[in-house]
JSON list of C-alpha atoms in Angstrom, two decimals:
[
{"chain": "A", "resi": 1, "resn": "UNK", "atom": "CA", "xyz": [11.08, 20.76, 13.10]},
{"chain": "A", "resi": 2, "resn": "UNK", "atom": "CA", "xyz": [7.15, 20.31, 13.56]},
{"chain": "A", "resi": 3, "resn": "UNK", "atom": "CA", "xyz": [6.61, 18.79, 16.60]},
{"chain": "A", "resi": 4, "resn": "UNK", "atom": "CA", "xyz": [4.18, 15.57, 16.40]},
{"chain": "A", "resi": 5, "resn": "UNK", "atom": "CA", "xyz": [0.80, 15.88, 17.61]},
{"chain": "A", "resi": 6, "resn": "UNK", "atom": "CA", "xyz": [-1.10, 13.06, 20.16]},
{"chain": "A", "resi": 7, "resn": "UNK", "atom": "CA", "xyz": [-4.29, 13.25, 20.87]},
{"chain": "A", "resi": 8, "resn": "UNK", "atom": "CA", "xyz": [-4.93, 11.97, 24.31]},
{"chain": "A", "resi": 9, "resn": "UNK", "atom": "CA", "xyz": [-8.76, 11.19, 25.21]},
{"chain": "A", "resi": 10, "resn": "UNK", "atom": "CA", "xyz": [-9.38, 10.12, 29.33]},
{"chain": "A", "resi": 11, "resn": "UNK", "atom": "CA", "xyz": [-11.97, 11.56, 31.51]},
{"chain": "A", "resi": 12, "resn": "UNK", "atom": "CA", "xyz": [-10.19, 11.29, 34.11]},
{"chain": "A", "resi": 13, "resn": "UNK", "atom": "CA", "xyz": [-8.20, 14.37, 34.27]},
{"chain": "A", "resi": 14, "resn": "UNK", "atom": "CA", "xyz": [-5.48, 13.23, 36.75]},
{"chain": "A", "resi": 15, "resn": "UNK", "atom": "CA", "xyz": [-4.74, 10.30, 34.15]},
{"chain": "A", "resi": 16, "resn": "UNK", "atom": "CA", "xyz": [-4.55, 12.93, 30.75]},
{"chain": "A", "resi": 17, "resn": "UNK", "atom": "CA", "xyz": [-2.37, 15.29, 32.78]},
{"chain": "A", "resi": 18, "resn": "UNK", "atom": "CA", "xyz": [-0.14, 12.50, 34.02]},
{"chain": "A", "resi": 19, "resn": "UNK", "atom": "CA", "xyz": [0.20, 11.03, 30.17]},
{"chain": "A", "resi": 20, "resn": "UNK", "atom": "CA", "xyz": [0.61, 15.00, 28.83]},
{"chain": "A", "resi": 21, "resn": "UNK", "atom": "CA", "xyz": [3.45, 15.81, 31.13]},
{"chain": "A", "resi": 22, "resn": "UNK", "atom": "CA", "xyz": [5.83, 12.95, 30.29]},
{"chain": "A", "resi": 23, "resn": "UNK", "atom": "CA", "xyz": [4.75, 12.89, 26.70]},
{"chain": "A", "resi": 24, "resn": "UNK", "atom": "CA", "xyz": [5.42, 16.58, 26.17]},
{"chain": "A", "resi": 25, "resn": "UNK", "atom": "CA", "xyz": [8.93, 16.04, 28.44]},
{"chain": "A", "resi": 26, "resn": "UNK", "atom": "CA", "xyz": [9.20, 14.17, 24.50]},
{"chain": "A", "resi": 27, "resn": "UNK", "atom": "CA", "xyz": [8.57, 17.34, 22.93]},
{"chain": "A", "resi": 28, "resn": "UNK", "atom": "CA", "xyz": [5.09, 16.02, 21.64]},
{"chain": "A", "resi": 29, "resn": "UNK", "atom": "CA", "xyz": [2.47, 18.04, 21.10]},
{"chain": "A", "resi": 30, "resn": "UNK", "atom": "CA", "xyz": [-0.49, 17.22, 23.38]},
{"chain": "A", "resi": 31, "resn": "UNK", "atom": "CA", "xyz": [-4.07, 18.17, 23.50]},
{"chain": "A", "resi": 32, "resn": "UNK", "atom": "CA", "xyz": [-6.23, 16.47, 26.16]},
{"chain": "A", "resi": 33, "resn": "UNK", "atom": "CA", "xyz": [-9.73, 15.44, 25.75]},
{"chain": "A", "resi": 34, "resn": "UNK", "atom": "CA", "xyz": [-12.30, 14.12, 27.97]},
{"chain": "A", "resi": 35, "resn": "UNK", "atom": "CA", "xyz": [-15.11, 12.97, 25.66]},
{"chain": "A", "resi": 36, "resn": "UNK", "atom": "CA", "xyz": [-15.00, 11.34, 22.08]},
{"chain": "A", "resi": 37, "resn": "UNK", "atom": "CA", "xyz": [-16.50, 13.45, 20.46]},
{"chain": "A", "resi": 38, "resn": "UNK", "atom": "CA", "xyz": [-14.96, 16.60, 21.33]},
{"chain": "A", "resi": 39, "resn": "UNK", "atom": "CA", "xyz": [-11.75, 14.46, 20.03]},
{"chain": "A", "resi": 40, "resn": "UNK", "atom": "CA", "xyz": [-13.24, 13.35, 17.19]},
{"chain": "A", "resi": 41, "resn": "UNK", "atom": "CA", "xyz": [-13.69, 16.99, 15.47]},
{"chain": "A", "resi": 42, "resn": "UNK", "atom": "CA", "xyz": [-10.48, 17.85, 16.57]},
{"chain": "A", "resi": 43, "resn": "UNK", "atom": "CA", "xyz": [-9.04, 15.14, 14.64]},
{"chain": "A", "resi": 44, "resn": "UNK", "atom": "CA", "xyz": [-11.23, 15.79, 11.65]},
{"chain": "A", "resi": 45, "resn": "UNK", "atom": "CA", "xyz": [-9.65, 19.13, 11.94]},
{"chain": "A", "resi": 46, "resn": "UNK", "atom": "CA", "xyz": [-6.13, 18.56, 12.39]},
{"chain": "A", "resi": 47, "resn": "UNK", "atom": "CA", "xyz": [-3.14, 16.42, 11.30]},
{"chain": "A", "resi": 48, "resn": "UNK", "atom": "CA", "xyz": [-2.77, 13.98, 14.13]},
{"chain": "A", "resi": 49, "resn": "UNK", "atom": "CA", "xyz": [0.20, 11.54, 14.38]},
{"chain": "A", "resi": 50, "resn": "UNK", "atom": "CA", "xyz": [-0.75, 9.57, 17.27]},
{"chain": "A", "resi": 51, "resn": "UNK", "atom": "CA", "xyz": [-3.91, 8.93, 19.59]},
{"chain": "A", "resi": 52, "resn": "UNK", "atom": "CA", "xyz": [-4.39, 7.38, 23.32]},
{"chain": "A", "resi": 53, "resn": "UNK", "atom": "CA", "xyz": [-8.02, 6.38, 24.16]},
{"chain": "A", "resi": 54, "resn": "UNK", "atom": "CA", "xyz": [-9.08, 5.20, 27.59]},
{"chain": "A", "resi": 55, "resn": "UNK", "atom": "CA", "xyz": [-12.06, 2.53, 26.67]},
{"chain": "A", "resi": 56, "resn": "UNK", "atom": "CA", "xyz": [-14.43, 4.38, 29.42]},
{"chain": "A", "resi": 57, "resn": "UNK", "atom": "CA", "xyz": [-15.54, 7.73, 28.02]},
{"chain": "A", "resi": 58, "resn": "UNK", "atom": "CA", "xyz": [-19.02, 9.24, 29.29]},
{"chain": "A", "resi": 59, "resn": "UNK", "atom": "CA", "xyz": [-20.36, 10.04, 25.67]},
{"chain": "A", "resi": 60, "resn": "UNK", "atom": "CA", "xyz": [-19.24, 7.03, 23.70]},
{"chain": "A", "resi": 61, "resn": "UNK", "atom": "CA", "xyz": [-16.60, 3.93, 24.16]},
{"chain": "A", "resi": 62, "resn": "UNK", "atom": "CA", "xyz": [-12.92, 3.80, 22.95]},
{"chain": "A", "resi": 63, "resn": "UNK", "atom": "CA", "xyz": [-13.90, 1.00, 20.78]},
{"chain": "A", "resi": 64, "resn": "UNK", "atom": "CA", "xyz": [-16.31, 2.88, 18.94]},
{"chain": "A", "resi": 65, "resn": "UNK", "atom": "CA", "xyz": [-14.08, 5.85, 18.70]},
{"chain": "A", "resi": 66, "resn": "UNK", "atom": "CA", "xyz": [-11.73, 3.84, 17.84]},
{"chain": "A", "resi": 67, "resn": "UNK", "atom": "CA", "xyz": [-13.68, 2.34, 14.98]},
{"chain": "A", "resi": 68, "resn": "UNK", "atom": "CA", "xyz": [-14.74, 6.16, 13.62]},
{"chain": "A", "resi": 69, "resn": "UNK", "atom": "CA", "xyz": [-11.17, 6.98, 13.35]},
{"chain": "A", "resi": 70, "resn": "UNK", "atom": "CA", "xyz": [-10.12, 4.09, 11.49]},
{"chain": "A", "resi": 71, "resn": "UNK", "atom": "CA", "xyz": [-13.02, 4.79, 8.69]},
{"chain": "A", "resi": 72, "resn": "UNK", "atom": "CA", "xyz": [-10.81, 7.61, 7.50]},
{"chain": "A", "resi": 73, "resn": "UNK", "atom": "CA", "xyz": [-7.17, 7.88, 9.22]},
{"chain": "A", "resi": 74, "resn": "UNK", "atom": "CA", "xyz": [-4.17, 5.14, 9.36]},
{"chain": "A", "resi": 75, "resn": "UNK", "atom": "CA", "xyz": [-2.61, 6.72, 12.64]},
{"chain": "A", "resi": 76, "resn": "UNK", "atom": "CA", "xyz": [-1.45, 4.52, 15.04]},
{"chain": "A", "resi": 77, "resn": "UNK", "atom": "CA", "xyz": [-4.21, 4.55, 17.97]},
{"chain": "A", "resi": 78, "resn": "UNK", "atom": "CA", "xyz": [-2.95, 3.15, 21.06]},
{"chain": "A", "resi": 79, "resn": "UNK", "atom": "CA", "xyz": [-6.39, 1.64, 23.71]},
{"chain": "A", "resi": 80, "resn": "UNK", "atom": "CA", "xyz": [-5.33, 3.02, 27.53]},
{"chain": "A", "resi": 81, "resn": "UNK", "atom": "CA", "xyz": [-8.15, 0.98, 29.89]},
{"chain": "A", "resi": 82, "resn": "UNK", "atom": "CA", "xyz": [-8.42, -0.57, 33.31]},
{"chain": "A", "resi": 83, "resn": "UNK", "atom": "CA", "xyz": [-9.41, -3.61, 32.27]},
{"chain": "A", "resi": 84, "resn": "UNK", "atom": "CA", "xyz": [-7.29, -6.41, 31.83]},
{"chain": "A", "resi": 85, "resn": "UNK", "atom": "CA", "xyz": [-9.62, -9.08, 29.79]},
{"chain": "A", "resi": 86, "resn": "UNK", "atom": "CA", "xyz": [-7.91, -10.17, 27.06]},
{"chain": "A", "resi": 87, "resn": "UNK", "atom": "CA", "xyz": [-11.35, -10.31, 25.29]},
{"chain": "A", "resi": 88, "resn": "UNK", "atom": "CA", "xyz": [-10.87, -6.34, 25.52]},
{"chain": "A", "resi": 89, "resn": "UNK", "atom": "CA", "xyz": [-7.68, -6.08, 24.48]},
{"chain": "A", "resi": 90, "resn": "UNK", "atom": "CA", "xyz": [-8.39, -8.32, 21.19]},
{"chain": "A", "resi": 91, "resn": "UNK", "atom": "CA", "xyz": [-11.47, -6.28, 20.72]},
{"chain": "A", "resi": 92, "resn": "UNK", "atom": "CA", "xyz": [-9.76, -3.05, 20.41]},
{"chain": "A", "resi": 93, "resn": "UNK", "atom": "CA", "xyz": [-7.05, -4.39, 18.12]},
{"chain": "A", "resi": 94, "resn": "UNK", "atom": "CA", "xyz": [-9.39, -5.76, 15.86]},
{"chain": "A", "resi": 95, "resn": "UNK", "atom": "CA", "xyz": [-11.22, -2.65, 15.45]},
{"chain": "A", "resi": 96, "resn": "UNK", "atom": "CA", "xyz": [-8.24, -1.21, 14.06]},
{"chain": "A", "resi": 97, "resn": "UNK", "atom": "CA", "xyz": [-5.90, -0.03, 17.75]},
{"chain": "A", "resi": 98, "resn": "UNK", "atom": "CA", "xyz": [-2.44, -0.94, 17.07]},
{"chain": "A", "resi": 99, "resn": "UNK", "atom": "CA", "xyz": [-1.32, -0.87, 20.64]},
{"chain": "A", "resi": 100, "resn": "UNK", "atom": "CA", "xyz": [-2.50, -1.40, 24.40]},
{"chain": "A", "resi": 101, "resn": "UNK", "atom": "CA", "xyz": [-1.58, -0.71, 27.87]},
{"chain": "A", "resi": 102, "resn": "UNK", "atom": "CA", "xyz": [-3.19, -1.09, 30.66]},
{"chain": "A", "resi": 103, "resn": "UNK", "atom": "CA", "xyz": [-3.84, 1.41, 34.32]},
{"chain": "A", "resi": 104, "resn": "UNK", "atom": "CA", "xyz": [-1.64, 1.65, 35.85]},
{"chain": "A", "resi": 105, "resn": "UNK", "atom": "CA", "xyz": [0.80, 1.95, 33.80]},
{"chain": "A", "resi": 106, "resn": "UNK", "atom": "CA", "xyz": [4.47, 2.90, 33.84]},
{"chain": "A", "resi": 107, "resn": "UNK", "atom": "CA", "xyz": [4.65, 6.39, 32.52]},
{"chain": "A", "resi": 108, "resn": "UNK", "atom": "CA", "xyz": [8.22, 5.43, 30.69]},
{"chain": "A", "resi": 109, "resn": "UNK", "atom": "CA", "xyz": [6.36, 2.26, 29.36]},
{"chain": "A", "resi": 110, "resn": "UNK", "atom": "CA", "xyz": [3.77, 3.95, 27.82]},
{"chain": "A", "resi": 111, "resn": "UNK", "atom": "CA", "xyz": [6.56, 6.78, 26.19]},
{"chain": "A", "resi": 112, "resn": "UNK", "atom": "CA", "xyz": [8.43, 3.80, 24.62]},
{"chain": "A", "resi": 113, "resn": "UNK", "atom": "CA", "xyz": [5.41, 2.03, 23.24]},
{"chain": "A", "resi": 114, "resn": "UNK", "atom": "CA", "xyz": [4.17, 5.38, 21.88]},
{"chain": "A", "resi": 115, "resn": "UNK", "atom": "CA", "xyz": [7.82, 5.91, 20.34]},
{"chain": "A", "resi": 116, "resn": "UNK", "atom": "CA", "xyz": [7.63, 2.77, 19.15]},
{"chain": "A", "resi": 117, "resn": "UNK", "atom": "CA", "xyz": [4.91, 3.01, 17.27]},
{"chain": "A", "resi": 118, "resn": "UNK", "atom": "CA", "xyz": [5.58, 6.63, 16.01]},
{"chain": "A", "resi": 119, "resn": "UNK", "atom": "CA", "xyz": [8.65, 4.70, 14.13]},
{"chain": "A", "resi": 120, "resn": "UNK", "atom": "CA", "xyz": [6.94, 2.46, 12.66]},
{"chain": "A", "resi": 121, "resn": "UNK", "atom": "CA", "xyz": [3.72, 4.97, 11.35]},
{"chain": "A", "resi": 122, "resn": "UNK", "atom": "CA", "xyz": [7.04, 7.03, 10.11]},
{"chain": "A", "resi": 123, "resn": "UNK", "atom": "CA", "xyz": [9.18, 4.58, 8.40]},
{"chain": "A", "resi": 124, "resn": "UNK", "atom": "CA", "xyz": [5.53, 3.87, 6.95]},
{"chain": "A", "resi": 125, "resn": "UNK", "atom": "CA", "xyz": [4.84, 7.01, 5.29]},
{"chain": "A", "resi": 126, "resn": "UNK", "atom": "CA", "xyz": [8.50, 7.71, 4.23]},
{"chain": "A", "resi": 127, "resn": "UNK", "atom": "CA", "xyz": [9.73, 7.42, 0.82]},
{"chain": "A", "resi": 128, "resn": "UNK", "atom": "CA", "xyz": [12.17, 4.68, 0.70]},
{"chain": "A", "resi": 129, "resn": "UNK", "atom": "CA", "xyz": [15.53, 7.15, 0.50]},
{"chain": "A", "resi": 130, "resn": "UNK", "atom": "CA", "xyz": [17.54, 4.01, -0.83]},
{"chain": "A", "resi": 131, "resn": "UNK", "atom": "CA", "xyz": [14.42, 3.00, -3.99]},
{"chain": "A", "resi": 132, "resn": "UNK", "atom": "CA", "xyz": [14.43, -0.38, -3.08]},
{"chain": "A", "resi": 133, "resn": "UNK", "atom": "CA", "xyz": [11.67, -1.71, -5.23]},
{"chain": "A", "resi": 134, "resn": "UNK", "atom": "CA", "xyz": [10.85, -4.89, -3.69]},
{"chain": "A", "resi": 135, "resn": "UNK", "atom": "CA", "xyz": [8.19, -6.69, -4.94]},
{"chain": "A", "resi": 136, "resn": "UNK", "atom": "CA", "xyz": [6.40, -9.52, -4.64]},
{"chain": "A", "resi": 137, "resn": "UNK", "atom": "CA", "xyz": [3.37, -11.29, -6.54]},
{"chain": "A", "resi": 138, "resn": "UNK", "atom": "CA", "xyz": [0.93, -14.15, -5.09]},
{"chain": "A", "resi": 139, "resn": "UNK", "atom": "CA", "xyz": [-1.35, -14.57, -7.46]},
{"chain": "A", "resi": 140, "resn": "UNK", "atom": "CA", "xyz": [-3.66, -12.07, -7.28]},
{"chain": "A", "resi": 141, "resn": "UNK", "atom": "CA", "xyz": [-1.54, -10.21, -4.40]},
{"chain": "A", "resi": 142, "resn": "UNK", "atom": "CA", "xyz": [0.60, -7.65, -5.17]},
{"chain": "A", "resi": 143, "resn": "UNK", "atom": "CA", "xyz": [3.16, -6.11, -2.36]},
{"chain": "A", "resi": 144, "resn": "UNK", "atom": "CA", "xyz": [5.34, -3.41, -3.21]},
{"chain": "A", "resi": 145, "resn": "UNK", "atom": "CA", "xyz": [8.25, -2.80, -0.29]},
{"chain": "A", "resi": 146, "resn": "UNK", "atom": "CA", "xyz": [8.98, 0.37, -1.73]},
{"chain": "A", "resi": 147, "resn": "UNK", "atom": "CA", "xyz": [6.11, 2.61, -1.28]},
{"chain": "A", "resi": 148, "resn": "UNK", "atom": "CA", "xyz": [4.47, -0.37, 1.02]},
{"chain": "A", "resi": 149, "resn": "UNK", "atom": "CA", "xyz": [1.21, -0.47, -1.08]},
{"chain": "A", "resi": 150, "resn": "UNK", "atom": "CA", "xyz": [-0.25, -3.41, -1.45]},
{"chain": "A", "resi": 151, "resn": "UNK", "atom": "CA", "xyz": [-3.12, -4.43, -4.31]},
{"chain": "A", "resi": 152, "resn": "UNK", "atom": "CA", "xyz": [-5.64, -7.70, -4.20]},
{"chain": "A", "resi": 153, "resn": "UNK", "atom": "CA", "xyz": [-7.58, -8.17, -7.41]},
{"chain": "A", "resi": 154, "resn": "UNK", "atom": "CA", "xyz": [-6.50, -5.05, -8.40]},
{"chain": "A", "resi": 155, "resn": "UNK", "atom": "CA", "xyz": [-7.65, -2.90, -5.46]},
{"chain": "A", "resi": 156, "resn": "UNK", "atom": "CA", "xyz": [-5.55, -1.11, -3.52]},
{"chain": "A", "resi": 157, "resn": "UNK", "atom": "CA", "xyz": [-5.67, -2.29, 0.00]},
{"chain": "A", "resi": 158, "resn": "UNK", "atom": "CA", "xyz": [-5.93, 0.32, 2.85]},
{"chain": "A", "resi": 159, "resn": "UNK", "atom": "CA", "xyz": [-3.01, -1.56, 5.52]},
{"chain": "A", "resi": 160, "resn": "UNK", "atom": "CA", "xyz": [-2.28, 0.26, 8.73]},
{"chain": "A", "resi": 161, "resn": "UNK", "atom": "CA", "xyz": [2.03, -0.25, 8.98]},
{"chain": "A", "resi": 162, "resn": "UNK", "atom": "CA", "xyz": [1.67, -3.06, 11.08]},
{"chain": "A", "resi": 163, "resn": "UNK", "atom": "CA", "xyz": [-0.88, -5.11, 9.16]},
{"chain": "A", "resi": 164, "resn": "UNK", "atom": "CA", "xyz": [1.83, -4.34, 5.61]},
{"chain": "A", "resi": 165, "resn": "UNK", "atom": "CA", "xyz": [4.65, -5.64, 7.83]},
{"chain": "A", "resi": 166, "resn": "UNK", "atom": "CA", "xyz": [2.93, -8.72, 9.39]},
{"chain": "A", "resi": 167, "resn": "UNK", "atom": "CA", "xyz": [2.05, -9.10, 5.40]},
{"chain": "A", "resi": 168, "resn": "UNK", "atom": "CA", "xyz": [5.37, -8.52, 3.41]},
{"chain": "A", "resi": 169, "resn": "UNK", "atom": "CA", "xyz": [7.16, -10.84, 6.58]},
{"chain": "A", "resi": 170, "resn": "UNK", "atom": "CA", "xyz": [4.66, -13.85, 5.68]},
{"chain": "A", "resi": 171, "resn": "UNK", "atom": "CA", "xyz": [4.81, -13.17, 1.74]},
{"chain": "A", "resi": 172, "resn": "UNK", "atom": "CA", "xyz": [8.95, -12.59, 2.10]},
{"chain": "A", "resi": 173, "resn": "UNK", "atom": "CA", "xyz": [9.05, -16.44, 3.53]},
{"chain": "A", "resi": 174, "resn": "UNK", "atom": "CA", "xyz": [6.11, -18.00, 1.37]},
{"chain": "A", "resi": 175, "resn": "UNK", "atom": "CA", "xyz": [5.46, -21.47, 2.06]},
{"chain": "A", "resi": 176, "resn": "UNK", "atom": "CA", "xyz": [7.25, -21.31, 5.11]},
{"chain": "A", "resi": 177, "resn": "UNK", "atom": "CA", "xyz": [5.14, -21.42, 8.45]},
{"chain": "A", "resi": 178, "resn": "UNK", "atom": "CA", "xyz": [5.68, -18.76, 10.76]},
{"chain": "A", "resi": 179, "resn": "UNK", "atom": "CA", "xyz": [5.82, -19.11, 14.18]},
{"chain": "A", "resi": 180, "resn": "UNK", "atom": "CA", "xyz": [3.41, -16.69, 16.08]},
{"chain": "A", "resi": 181, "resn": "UNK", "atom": "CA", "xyz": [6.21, -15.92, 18.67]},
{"chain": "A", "resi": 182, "resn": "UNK", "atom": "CA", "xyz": [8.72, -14.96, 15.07]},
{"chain": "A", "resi": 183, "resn": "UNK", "atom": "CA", "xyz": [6.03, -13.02, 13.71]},
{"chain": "A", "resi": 184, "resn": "UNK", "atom": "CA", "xyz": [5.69, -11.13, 16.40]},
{"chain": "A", "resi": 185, "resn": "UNK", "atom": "CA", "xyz": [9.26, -10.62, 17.91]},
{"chain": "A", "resi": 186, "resn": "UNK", "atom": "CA", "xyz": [9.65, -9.57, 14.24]},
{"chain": "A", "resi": 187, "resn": "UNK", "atom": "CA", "xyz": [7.14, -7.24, 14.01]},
{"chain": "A", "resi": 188, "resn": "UNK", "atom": "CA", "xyz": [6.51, -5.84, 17.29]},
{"chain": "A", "resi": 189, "resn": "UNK", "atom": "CA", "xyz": [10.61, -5.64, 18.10]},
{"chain": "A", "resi": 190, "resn": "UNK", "atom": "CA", "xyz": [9.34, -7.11, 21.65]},
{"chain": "A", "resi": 191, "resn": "UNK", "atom": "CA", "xyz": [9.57, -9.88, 23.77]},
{"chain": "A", "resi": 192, "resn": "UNK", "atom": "CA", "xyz": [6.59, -12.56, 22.87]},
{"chain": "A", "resi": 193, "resn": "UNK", "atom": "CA", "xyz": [4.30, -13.74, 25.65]},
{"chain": "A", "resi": 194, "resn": "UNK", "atom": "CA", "xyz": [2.35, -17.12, 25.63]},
{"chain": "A", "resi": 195, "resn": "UNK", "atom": "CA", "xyz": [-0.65, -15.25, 26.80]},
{"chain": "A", "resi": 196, "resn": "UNK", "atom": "CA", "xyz": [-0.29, -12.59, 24.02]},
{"chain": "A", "resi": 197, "resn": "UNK", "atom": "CA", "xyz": [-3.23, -12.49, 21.30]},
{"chain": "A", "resi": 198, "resn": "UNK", "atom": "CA", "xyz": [-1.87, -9.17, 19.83]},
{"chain": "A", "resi": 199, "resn": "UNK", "atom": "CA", "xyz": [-0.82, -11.20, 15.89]},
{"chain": "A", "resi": 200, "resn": "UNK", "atom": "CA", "xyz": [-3.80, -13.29, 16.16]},
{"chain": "A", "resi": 201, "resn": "UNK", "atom": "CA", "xyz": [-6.08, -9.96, 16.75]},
{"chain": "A", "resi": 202, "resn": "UNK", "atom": "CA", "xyz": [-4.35, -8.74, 13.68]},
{"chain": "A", "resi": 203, "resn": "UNK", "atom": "CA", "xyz": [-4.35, -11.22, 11.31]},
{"chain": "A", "resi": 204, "resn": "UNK", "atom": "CA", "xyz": [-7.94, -11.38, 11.89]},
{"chain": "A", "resi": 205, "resn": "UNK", "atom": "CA", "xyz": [-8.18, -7.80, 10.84]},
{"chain": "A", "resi": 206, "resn": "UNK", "atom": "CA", "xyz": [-5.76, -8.22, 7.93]},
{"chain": "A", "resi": 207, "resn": "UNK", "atom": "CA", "xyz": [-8.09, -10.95, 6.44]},
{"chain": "A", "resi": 208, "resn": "UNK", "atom": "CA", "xyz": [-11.13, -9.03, 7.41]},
{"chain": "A", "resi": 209, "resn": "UNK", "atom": "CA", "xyz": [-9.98, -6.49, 4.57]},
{"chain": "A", "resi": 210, "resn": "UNK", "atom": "CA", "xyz": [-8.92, -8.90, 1.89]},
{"chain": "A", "resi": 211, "resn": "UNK", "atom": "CA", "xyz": [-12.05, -10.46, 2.49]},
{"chain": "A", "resi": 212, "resn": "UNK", "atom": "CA", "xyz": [-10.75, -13.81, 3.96]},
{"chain": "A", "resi": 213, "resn": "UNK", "atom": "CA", "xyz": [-12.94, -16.36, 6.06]},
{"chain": "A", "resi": 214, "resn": "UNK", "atom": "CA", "xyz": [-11.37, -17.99, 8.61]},
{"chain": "A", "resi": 215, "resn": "UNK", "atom": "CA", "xyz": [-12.42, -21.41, 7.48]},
{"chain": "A", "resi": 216, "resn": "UNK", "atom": "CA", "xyz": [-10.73, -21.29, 4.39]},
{"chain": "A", "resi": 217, "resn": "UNK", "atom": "CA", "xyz": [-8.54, -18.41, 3.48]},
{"chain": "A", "resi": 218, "resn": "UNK", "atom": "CA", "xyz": [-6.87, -17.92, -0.02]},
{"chain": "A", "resi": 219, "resn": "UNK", "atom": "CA", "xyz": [-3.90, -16.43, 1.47]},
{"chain": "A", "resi": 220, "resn": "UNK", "atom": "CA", "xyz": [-2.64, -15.97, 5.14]},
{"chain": "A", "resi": 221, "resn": "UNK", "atom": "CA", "xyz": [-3.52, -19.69, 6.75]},
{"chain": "A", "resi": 222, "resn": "UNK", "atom": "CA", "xyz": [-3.14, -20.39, 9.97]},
{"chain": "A", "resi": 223, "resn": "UNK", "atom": "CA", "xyz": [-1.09, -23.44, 11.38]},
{"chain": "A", "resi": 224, "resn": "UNK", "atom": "CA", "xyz": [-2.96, -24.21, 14.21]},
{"chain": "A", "resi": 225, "resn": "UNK", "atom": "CA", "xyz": [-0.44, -24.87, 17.35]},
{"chain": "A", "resi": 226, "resn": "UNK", "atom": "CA", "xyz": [2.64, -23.41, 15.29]},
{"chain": "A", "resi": 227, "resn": "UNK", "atom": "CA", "xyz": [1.86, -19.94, 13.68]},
{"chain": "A", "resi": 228, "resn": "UNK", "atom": "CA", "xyz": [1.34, -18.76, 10.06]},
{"chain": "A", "resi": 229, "resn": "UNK", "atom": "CA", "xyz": [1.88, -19.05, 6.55]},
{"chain": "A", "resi": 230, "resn": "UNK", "atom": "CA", "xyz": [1.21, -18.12, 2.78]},
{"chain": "A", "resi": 231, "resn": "UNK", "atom": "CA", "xyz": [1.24, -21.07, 0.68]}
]
């Protein structure tokens, strides 16, 4: 069996050794980085299942590298930074990071969350074994549970795992508002916080790509106070 391959990007060495030593304890395959760009062609170059970027990098910013990566790869990208904003941490999900933690970290923290979301980017990609064709139509959105595709007016749209299951959860219960701590105890499979913008972040980014304002979205509406819903 292939062993999956994390790309971990940190100048500071002490961190990326620390990160590479319980990770490959995992049996993951690490390579270390300490620019973005060195990263970057590597992972233009290579089948990469998972990537940690520190937000400080000397040539460019995780957000930015962050952003590059998402133009052509659905992997889950997890931000690793010092700072503790949650302005930062909403930043980096919305430009497409799926998870955060924050230095320092617990070293076993940070190998759940990255197992975690290895599952998920998995079960993703996976043909459904049992060819359960669930489907669901809102008018112009179509979801498809099997092979987790989902079209809007036709067009395919390009969902990272979370983003399809935050969708087919809302679109399984239409009409009913979701509560942001269900949707995300739900979809996470962890503990909600009151201080915790992680759904809101993504939603954001969900209706980003099927071109939904805020204001007044066709589809995922937000209850203010409560949570979500698809009417």
């Amino acid at each position: 069996m292939e062993k999956e391959i994390i790309v971990v990007v940190d100048d500071e060495k002490e961190i990326a050794d620390l990160i590479e030593v319980y990770l490959s304890n995992e049996n993951y395959e690490i390579h270390k980085f300490y620019n973005g760009s060195t990263a970057l062609e590597f992972i233009q170059d290579n089948q990469v299942d998972l990537a940690l970027l520190d937000i400080m990098l000397p040539d460019m910013d995780g957000f930015s590298l962050c952003k590059k990566i998402r133009e052509n790869y659905l992997f889950p990208i997890m931000m690793v930074t010092a700072k503790i904003e949650d302005l930062d941490k909403i930043t980096g999900l919305t430009l497409g990071a799926d998870d955060y933690i924050t230095k320092p970290f617990n070293p076993l923290e940070l190998v759940a969350r990255v197992k975690t979301q290895l599952r998920r980017y998995n079960r993703y990609n996976q043909n459904d074994k049992e060819k359960d064709n669930n489907e669901i139509s809102i008018r112009a959105l179509q979801i498809c549970k099997s092979n987790r595709k989902c079209y809007l007016n036709n067009k395919e749209l390009s969902l990272t795992p979370i983003e399809f299951d935050i969708l087919w959860y809302l679109s399984e219960r239409q009409g009913k508002v979701i509560p942001t701590e269900e949707l995300f105890e739900q979809v996470w499979k962890e503990k909600y916080f009151d201080s915790n913008n992680t759904v809101m972040a993504h939603i954001a980014r969900l209706r980003d790509k099927m071109d939904e304002t805020t204001r007044k979205p066709k589809y995922v509406k937000t209850v203010w106070g409560v949570g979500y819903t698809i009417e």
